[in-house]
Short mmCIF file of C-alpha atoms in Angstrom, two decimals:
data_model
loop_
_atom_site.label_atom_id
_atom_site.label_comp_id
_atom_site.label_asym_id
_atom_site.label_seq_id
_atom_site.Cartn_x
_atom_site.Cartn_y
_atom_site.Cartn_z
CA UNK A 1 152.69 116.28 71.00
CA UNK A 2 149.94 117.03 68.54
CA UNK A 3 149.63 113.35 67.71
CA UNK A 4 149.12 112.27 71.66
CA UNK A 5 146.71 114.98 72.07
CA UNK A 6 144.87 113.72 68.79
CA UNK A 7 144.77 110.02 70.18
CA UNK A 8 143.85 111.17 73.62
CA UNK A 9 140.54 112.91 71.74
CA UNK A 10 140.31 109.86 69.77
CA UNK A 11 139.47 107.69 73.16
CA UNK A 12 137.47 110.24 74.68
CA UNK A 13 135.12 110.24 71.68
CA UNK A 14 135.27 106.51 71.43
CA UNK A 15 134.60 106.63 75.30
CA UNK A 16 131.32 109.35 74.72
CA UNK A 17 129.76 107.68 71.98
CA UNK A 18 129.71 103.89 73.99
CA UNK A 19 128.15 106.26 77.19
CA UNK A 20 125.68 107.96 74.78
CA UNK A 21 125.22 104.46 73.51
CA UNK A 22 124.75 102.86 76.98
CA UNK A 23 122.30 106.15 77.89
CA UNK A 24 120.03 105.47 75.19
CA UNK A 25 119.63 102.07 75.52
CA UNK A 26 118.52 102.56 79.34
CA UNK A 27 116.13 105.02 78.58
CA UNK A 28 115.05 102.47 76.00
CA UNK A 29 114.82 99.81 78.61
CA UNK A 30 113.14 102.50 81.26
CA UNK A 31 110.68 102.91 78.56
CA UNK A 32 109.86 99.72 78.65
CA UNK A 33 109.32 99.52 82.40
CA UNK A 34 107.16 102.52 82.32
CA UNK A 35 105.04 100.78 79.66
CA UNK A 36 104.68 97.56 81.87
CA UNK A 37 104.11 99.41 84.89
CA UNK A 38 101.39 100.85 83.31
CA UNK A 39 100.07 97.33 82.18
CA UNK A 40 100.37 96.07 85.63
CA UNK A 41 97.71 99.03 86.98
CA UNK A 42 95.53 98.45 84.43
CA UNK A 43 95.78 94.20 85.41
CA UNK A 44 95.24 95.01 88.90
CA UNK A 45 92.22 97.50 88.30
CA UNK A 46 90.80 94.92 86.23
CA UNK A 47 91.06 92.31 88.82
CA UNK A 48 89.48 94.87 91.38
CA UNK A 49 86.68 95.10 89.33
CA UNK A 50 86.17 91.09 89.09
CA UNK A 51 86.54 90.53 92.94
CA UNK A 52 83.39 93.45 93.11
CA UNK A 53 82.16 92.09 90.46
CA UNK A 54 82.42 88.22 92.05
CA UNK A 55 81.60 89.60 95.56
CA UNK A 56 78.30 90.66 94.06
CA UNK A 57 77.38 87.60 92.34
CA UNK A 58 78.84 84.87 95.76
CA UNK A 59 76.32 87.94 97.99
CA UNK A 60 73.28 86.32 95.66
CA UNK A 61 73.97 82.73 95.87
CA UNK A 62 72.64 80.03 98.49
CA UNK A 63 75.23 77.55 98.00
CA UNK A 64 78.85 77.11 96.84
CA UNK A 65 80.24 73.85 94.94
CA UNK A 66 83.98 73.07 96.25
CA UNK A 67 85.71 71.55 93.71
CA UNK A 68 89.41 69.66 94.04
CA UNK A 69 91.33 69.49 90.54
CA UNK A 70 88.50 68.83 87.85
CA UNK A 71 85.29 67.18 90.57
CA UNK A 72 83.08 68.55 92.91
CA UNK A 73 83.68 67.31 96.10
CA UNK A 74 80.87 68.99 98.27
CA UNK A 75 78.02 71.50 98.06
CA UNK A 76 77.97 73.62 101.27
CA UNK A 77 74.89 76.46 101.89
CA UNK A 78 76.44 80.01 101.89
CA UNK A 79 74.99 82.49 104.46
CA UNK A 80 71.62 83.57 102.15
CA UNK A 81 71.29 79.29 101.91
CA UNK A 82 70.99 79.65 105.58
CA UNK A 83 68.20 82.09 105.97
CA UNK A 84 71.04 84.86 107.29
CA UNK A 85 71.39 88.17 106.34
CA UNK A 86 74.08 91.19 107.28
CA UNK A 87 72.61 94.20 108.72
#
């Protein structure tokens, strides 16, 4: 009876260690995600900052180039090229 018993204990420590091993390599992994997430807000602050950044440059021009692959295929007058202004 002793012997079962011993077996049975055997398993169940088997059994822990893989589920402690499993647990730490999820919180390993979650880890991981945390560190990306916080990548991802610091990428999308950073592109905030350019669209201001480009708003406030495209505000000051008279005219954009449109380009199509490598070429320029037109020059159109933005509204400042046009003698407009937003009040």
């Amino acid at each position: 009876m002793s012997d079962d018993y011993g077996c049975q204990v055997r398993r169940l420590e088997t059994r822990t260690g893989s589920v402690e091993s499993e647990l730490c390599s999820l919180r390993s992994k979650l880890g991981e995600v945390e560190d990306l997430d916080d990548e991802l807000r610091d990428i999308r602050g950073d592109l905030r900052s350019l669209e201001d950044d480009l708003g406030t440059v495209r505000n000051e021009l008279t005219e954009l180039d449109l380009v199509e692959g490598d070429r320029v295929v037109a020059t159109v007058p933005t509204y400042r090229g046009e003698g407009r202004t937003f009040l």
